């Protein structure tokens, strides 16, 4: 019996010991396509970014386009010379307009006068989306703007209809709608999960929106709650969302930057559900790739928070060899969302 216990403990240590060392962990590492565009932007050159976004638009790669535009806008918050030159050289370029609109919304989002500022820019953001043809990504920015400006339901539904007409399964637009629903109806977390589950069921197998129930579970868990529920949602529904996301994660290669955000979010949810063995496996699959979201919800040091949680998971697995995780949710605590978080 003692030998069996030691073998189980050794397997648990092996599972977590395969995690990359702390010094090798990378925060928001770009993929091989985005990295050259960021390096060039640091030199004040916009051509690689323009070429990257043009390819995503021409090939209708909406999820990549959304992620790249968001990352480029984030870079431009501190170094915008390349974007300024791009806008001056090609004022009607739809890719430059996309990044500029995202940058404008992100800057206003952190202002104490956010609501009023976003109301002022909302017409221009919507006009840019309308001029973008079949591209759904500008509508994600328009939806985020409407949420921050506290737009009424009728206006938001109008924007939503335009977004899904262009791409019925775009993940970013669905996240924006999910967050609008949660913010406008604080007691509607079961409805948020209903919305996410329906969207996932209707989506093609390879669509990123199939991860939306995980995002809804995260929203429920971080909204507060206690006992067997989280924000009025039964624990079984949260576990089901996590289980579905585990299957999605398994379909992607390990240590790859593209599914890193899915795996970071999944780890966060699994830890809140105290499913430490499952969280340890996602940490292994994540490899060195840490994303600011969702760890920045807990403070201003997302990398430090990730490393802290990783250490806690390792300790929990070592103390509970062979366990599948105690099925007890934790209550949420405060934090903040940025409009561009996937």
Short mmCIF file of C-alpha atoms in Angstrom, two decimals:
data_model
loop_
_atom_site.label_atom_id
_atom_site.label_comp_id
_atom_site.label_asym_id
_atom_site.label_seq_id
_atom_site.Cartn_x
_atom_site.Cartn_y
_atom_site.Cartn_z
CA UNK A 1 0.00 0.00 0.00
CA UNK A 2 2.88 2.35 0.85
CA UNK A 3 4.60 1.51 -2.44
CA UNK A 4 1.40 2.31 -4.34
CA UNK A 5 1.17 5.65 -2.55
CA UNK A 6 4.77 6.51 -3.41
CA UNK A 7 4.25 5.58 -7.06
CA UNK A 8 1.19 7.84 -7.25
CA UNK A 9 3.08 10.71 -5.61
CA UNK A 10 5.96 10.24 -8.06
CA UNK A 11 3.54 10.45 -11.01
CA UNK A 12 2.08 13.67 -9.60
CA UNK A 13 5.55 15.18 -9.18
CA UNK A 14 6.47 14.15 -12.73
CA UNK A 15 3.37 15.81 -14.14
CA UNK A 16 4.18 19.19 -12.57
CA UNK A 17 7.96 18.91 -12.86
CA UNK A 18 7.61 19.10 -16.63
CA UNK A 19 6.65 22.75 -16.33
CA UNK A 20 9.13 25.17 -17.85
CA UNK A 21 11.38 27.02 -15.36
CA UNK A 22 10.16 30.38 -14.11
CA UNK A 23 12.93 32.22 -15.95
CA UNK A 24 11.78 30.75 -19.28
CA UNK A 25 8.17 31.94 -18.98
CA UNK A 26 7.17 34.58 -21.55
CA UNK A 27 4.39 37.14 -21.09
CA UNK A 28 2.26 37.87 -24.17
CA UNK A 29 4.84 36.45 -26.56
CA UNK A 30 3.87 37.16 -30.19
CA UNK A 31 3.65 34.38 -32.75
CA UNK A 32 5.94 34.14 -35.74
CA UNK A 33 3.65 36.35 -37.83
CA UNK A 34 3.13 39.16 -35.34
CA UNK A 35 6.69 39.34 -34.01
CA UNK A 36 8.25 40.90 -37.16
CA UNK A 37 5.47 43.51 -37.29
CA UNK A 38 6.13 44.51 -33.68
CA UNK A 39 9.89 44.65 -34.22
CA UNK A 40 9.38 46.89 -37.24
CA UNK A 41 6.91 49.09 -35.36
CA UNK A 42 9.54 49.57 -32.66
CA UNK A 43 11.75 50.99 -35.42
CA UNK A 44 8.93 53.27 -36.56
CA UNK A 45 8.06 51.18 -39.63
CA UNK A 46 4.46 50.26 -40.35
CA UNK A 47 4.79 48.23 -43.56
CA UNK A 48 5.04 44.77 -41.91
CA UNK A 49 1.97 45.49 -39.75
CA UNK A 50 0.10 46.72 -42.81
CA UNK A 51 1.01 43.60 -44.75
CA UNK A 52 0.04 41.29 -41.88
CA UNK A 53 -3.40 42.82 -41.40
CA UNK A 54 -4.02 43.04 -45.14
CA UNK A 55 -3.44 39.28 -45.42
CA UNK A 56 -5.86 38.52 -42.60
CA UNK A 57 -8.49 40.69 -44.27
CA UNK A 58 -7.98 39.22 -47.74
CA UNK A 59 -8.04 35.65 -46.37
CA UNK A 60 -10.98 36.31 -43.99
CA UNK A 61 -8.88 35.17 -41.01
CA UNK A 62 -11.04 37.08 -38.57
CA UNK A 63 -9.80 35.58 -35.31
CA UNK A 64 -6.17 36.24 -36.22
CA UNK A 65 -7.08 39.71 -37.47
CA UNK A 66 -8.82 40.54 -34.20
CA UNK A 67 -5.91 39.33 -32.09
CA UNK A 68 -3.25 41.03 -34.20
CA UNK A 69 -5.11 44.34 -34.32
CA UNK A 70 -5.57 44.25 -30.55
CA UNK A 71 -1.89 43.56 -29.95
CA UNK A 72 -0.77 46.24 -32.40
CA UNK A 73 -3.07 48.78 -30.76
CA UNK A 74 -1.68 47.85 -27.35
CA UNK A 75 1.84 48.46 -28.65
CA UNK A 76 0.78 51.80 -30.09
CA UNK A 77 -0.37 53.02 -26.68
CA UNK A 78 3.25 53.65 -25.76
CA UNK A 79 4.82 53.98 -29.23
CA UNK A 80 2.44 55.33 -31.86
CA UNK A 81 4.81 56.97 -34.35
CA UNK A 82 4.53 54.12 -36.82
CA UNK A 83 0.73 54.21 -36.65
CA UNK A 84 0.68 58.00 -37.02
CA UNK A 85 2.83 57.69 -40.15
CA UNK A 86 0.60 54.92 -41.50
CA UNK A 87 -2.56 56.98 -40.99
CA UNK A 88 -0.94 60.06 -42.58
CA UNK A 89 0.33 58.10 -45.58
CA UNK A 90 -2.85 56.06 -46.15
CA UNK A 91 -5.74 57.81 -44.35
CA UNK A 92 -8.34 55.49 -45.85
CA UNK A 93 -6.51 52.21 -45.24
CA UNK A 94 -9.04 49.88 -43.52
CA UNK A 95 -6.29 48.15 -41.56
CA UNK A 96 -4.87 51.39 -40.19
CA UNK A 97 -8.40 52.54 -39.34
CA UNK A 98 -9.00 49.27 -37.48
CA UNK A 99 -5.91 49.65 -35.29
CA UNK A 100 -6.56 53.36 -34.73
CA UNK A 101 -10.15 52.74 -33.61
CA UNK A 102 -9.01 49.99 -31.23
CA UNK A 103 -6.32 52.30 -29.83
CA UNK A 104 -8.80 55.12 -29.30
CA UNK A 105 -11.24 52.91 -27.41
CA UNK A 106 -8.49 51.37 -25.28
CA UNK A 107 -7.17 54.78 -24.27
CA UNK A 108 -10.62 56.08 -23.35
CA UNK A 109 -11.42 52.89 -21.44
CA UNK A 110 -8.98 53.74 -18.67
CA UNK A 111 -10.17 57.32 -18.27
CA UNK A 112 -12.40 58.41 -15.36
CA UNK A 113 -14.54 60.04 -18.05
CA UNK A 114 -14.80 56.79 -20.02
CA UNK A 115 -18.55 56.86 -20.57
CA UNK A 116 -18.65 60.37 -21.99
CA UNK A 117 -15.49 59.91 -24.08
CA UNK A 118 -16.77 56.70 -25.62
CA UNK A 119 -20.12 58.29 -26.38
CA UNK A 120 -18.27 61.00 -28.30
CA UNK A 121 -16.28 58.56 -30.44
CA UNK A 122 -19.04 55.97 -30.90
CA UNK A 123 -20.40 57.50 -34.16
CA UNK A 124 -16.92 57.52 -35.73
CA UNK A 125 -16.20 53.95 -34.59
CA UNK A 126 -19.51 52.74 -36.01
CA UNK A 127 -18.98 54.64 -39.27
CA UNK A 128 -15.57 53.00 -39.66
CA UNK A 129 -17.14 49.58 -39.11
CA UNK A 130 -19.84 50.29 -41.68
CA UNK A 131 -17.17 51.26 -44.21
CA UNK A 132 -15.23 48.04 -43.65
CA UNK A 133 -17.43 45.85 -45.84
CA UNK A 134 -17.65 42.24 -44.71
CA UNK A 135 -15.03 42.55 -41.98
CA UNK A 136 -16.59 41.73 -38.57
CA UNK A 137 -13.59 42.82 -36.48
CA UNK A 138 -14.40 46.57 -36.45
CA UNK A 139 -17.83 45.64 -35.13
CA UNK A 140 -16.18 44.04 -32.12
CA UNK A 141 -14.67 47.47 -31.40
CA UNK A 142 -18.07 49.08 -31.96
CA UNK A 143 -19.69 46.63 -29.53
CA UNK A 144 -17.04 47.32 -26.89
CA UNK A 145 -17.57 51.04 -27.39
CA UNK A 146 -21.31 50.64 -26.90
CA UNK A 147 -20.75 48.67 -23.69
CA UNK A 148 -18.40 51.29 -22.29
CA UNK A 149 -20.76 54.08 -23.28
CA UNK A 150 -23.70 52.31 -21.59
CA UNK A 151 -25.66 52.16 -24.82
CA UNK A 152 -29.25 50.99 -24.60
CA UNK A 153 -30.34 47.50 -25.58
CA UNK A 154 -31.83 48.61 -28.89
CA UNK A 155 -28.59 50.23 -30.05
CA UNK A 156 -26.47 47.30 -28.92
CA UNK A 157 -28.76 44.83 -30.67
CA UNK A 158 -28.47 46.87 -33.86
CA UNK A 159 -24.69 46.68 -33.72
CA UNK A 160 -24.84 42.99 -32.83
CA UNK A 161 -27.01 42.26 -35.86
CA UNK A 162 -24.46 43.95 -38.11
CA UNK A 163 -21.61 41.94 -36.56
CA UNK A 164 -23.20 38.50 -36.85
CA UNK A 165 -24.41 39.26 -40.37
CA UNK A 166 -20.76 39.49 -41.37
CA UNK A 167 -19.52 36.55 -39.32
CA UNK A 168 -22.01 34.52 -37.25
CA UNK A 169 -19.28 32.79 -35.22
CA UNK A 170 -16.71 35.50 -34.56
CA UNK A 171 -15.36 34.96 -31.06
CA UNK A 172 -14.48 38.57 -30.27
CA UNK A 173 -17.95 39.86 -31.08
CA UNK A 174 -19.48 37.12 -28.95
CA UNK A 175 -17.22 38.04 -26.03
CA UNK A 176 -18.32 41.66 -26.38
CA UNK A 177 -21.97 40.60 -26.33
CA UNK A 178 -21.41 38.32 -23.35
CA UNK A 179 -19.77 41.11 -21.37
CA UNK A 180 -22.52 43.57 -22.32
CA UNK A 181 -25.14 41.13 -21.06
CA UNK A 182 -23.26 40.56 -17.80
CA UNK A 183 -22.70 44.28 -17.21
CA UNK A 184 -26.21 45.43 -18.10
CA UNK A 185 -27.98 42.69 -16.13
CA UNK A 186 -25.95 41.89 -13.00
CA UNK A 187 -28.21 38.97 -12.09
CA UNK A 188 -28.20 37.43 -15.56
CA UNK A 189 -25.25 35.06 -15.23
CA UNK A 190 -27.32 31.95 -15.97
CA UNK A 191 -28.52 33.73 -19.12
CA UNK A 192 -24.89 34.53 -19.98
CA UNK A 193 -24.06 30.85 -19.83
CA UNK A 194 -27.18 30.04 -21.88
CA UNK A 195 -25.99 32.47 -24.55
CA UNK A 196 -22.47 31.03 -24.54
CA UNK A 197 -23.61 27.42 -24.70
CA UNK A 198 -25.95 28.10 -27.60
CA UNK A 199 -23.24 29.95 -29.53
CA UNK A 200 -20.79 27.10 -28.96
CA UNK A 201 -23.28 24.43 -30.01
CA UNK A 202 -24.11 26.25 -33.24
CA UNK A 203 -20.48 26.85 -34.22
CA UNK A 204 -18.29 24.70 -36.48
CA UNK A 205 -15.99 22.30 -34.67
CA UNK A 206 -12.86 24.36 -35.31
CA UNK A 207 -14.39 27.74 -34.37
CA UNK A 208 -12.86 29.59 -31.44
CA UNK A 209 -16.33 30.60 -30.25
CA UNK A 210 -16.72 27.04 -28.99
CA UNK A 211 -14.64 28.26 -26.04
CA UNK A 212 -17.29 30.85 -25.12
CA UNK A 213 -18.83 28.78 -22.28
CA UNK A 214 -15.43 28.87 -20.56
CA UNK A 215 -15.46 32.66 -20.81
CA UNK A 216 -18.98 32.68 -19.37
CA UNK A 217 -17.86 30.40 -16.52
CA UNK A 218 -15.03 32.83 -15.80
CA UNK A 219 -17.54 35.68 -15.70
CA UNK A 220 -19.74 33.75 -13.28
CA UNK A 221 -16.89 32.77 -10.97
CA UNK A 222 -15.40 36.26 -10.79
CA UNK A 223 -18.78 37.86 -10.18
CA UNK A 224 -18.92 36.38 -6.68
CA UNK A 225 -21.07 33.72 -5.12
CA UNK A 226 -20.57 30.96 -2.62
CA UNK A 227 -21.68 27.56 -1.53
CA UNK A 228 -22.49 25.29 -4.47
CA UNK A 229 -23.23 28.07 -6.92
CA UNK A 230 -21.32 30.91 -8.53
CA UNK A 231 -23.45 33.96 -9.32
CA UNK A 232 -26.51 31.71 -9.30
CA UNK A 233 -25.04 29.11 -11.70
CA UNK A 234 -24.94 25.47 -10.55
CA UNK A 235 -21.48 24.01 -10.14
CA UNK A 236 -22.22 21.27 -12.68
CA UNK A 237 -22.58 23.84 -15.48
CA UNK A 238 -19.23 25.39 -14.63
CA UNK A 239 -17.56 21.99 -14.61
CA UNK A 240 -19.15 21.18 -17.97
CA UNK A 241 -17.79 24.41 -19.46
CA UNK A 242 -14.33 23.58 -18.14
CA UNK A 243 -14.52 19.99 -19.42
CA UNK A 244 -15.50 21.23 -22.89
CA UNK A 245 -12.57 23.65 -22.89
CA UNK A 246 -10.21 20.84 -21.84
CA UNK A 247 -11.27 18.96 -24.97
CA UNK A 248 -10.67 22.06 -27.09
CA UNK A 249 -7.23 22.51 -25.57
CA UNK A 250 -6.35 18.90 -26.35
CA UNK A 251 -6.98 19.55 -30.04
CA UNK A 252 -4.06 22.03 -30.20
CA UNK A 253 -0.34 21.30 -29.96
CA UNK A 254 1.42 21.82 -26.64
CA UNK A 255 3.53 24.93 -26.02
CA UNK A 256 1.99 26.88 -28.89
CA UNK A 257 1.27 30.63 -28.63
CA UNK A 258 -2.08 30.49 -30.47
CA UNK A 259 -4.04 28.44 -27.85
CA UNK A 260 -2.13 30.03 -24.96
CA UNK A 261 -4.94 32.42 -24.03
CA UNK A 262 -7.48 29.58 -23.99
CA UNK A 263 -5.19 27.56 -21.72
CA UNK A 264 -4.40 30.46 -19.41
CA UNK A 265 -8.11 31.20 -19.00
CA UNK A 266 -8.86 27.51 -18.53
CA UNK A 267 -6.18 27.24 -15.86
CA UNK A 268 -7.66 30.23 -14.06
CA UNK A 269 -11.13 28.67 -14.06
CA UNK A 270 -9.87 25.24 -13.02
CA UNK A 271 -8.00 26.76 -10.09
CA UNK A 272 -11.12 28.62 -8.99
CA UNK A 273 -12.95 25.30 -9.15
CA UNK A 274 -10.08 23.70 -7.18
CA UNK A 275 -9.47 21.12 -9.91
CA UNK A 276 -5.74 21.14 -9.36
CA UNK A 277 -4.81 18.03 -11.32
CA UNK A 278 -6.59 19.37 -14.40
CA UNK A 279 -5.00 22.79 -13.89
CA UNK A 280 -1.55 21.18 -13.69
CA UNK A 281 -2.09 19.50 -17.05
CA UNK A 282 -3.09 22.81 -18.67
CA UNK A 283 0.00 24.45 -17.21
CA UNK A 284 2.09 21.74 -18.82
CA UNK A 285 0.37 22.23 -22.18
CA UNK A 286 0.75 26.00 -21.96
CA UNK A 287 4.53 25.71 -21.86
CA UNK A 288 6.26 29.10 -21.62
CA UNK A 289 3.34 31.16 -22.95
CA UNK A 290 1.58 33.34 -20.38
CA UNK A 291 -1.08 35.85 -21.41
CA UNK A 292 -1.91 38.97 -19.42
CA UNK A 293 -5.58 38.05 -19.47
CA UNK A 294 -6.92 36.70 -17.15
CA UNK A 295 -4.10 37.13 -14.64
CA UNK A 296 -4.24 40.94 -14.83
CA UNK A 297 -7.65 40.72 -13.22
CA UNK A 298 -5.92 40.04 -9.91
CA UNK A 299 -3.46 42.95 -10.00
CA UNK A 300 -0.89 44.85 -11.99
CA UNK A 301 1.63 42.00 -12.24
CA UNK A 302 0.05 39.27 -14.39
CA UNK A 303 3.30 37.35 -14.79
CA UNK A 304 3.92 37.35 -11.06
CA UNK A 305 0.36 36.25 -10.41
CA UNK A 306 0.67 33.41 -12.92
CA UNK A 307 3.88 32.17 -11.31
CA UNK A 308 2.27 32.37 -7.87
CA UNK A 309 -0.75 30.35 -9.01
CA UNK A 310 1.50 27.83 -10.74
CA UNK A 311 3.44 27.30 -7.52
CA UNK A 312 0.18 26.85 -5.61
CA UNK A 313 -1.04 24.28 -8.13
CA UNK A 314 2.20 22.32 -7.84
CA UNK A 315 1.89 22.32 -4.06
CA UNK A 316 -1.75 21.24 -4.20
CA UNK A 317 -0.98 18.37 -6.60
CA UNK A 318 1.88 17.23 -4.39
CA UNK A 319 -0.37 17.24 -1.33
CA UNK A 320 -3.27 15.47 -3.06
CA UNK A 321 -1.65 12.72 -5.15
CA UNK A 322 -4.11 10.97 -7.40
CA UNK A 323 -6.91 13.41 -6.66
CA UNK A 324 -9.00 14.79 -9.50
CA UNK A 325 -9.63 18.02 -7.67
CA UNK A 326 -12.10 18.78 -4.91
CA UNK A 327 -15.26 20.08 -6.47
CA UNK A 328 -15.72 23.24 -4.45
CA UNK A 329 -15.92 26.65 -6.07
CA UNK A 330 -14.34 29.73 -4.58
CA UNK A 331 -15.98 33.09 -4.39
CA UNK A 332 -14.82 35.77 -6.77
CA UNK A 333 -13.00 38.95 -5.96
CA UNK A 334 -12.49 42.30 -7.57
CA UNK A 335 -10.66 43.07 -10.75
CA UNK A 336 -10.97 44.85 -14.02
CA UNK A 337 -11.64 44.07 -17.64
CA UNK A 338 -10.16 45.79 -20.66
CA UNK A 339 -12.28 45.99 -23.78
CA UNK A 340 -9.76 44.12 -25.93
CA UNK A 341 -9.42 41.08 -23.67
CA UNK A 342 -10.29 37.92 -25.60
#
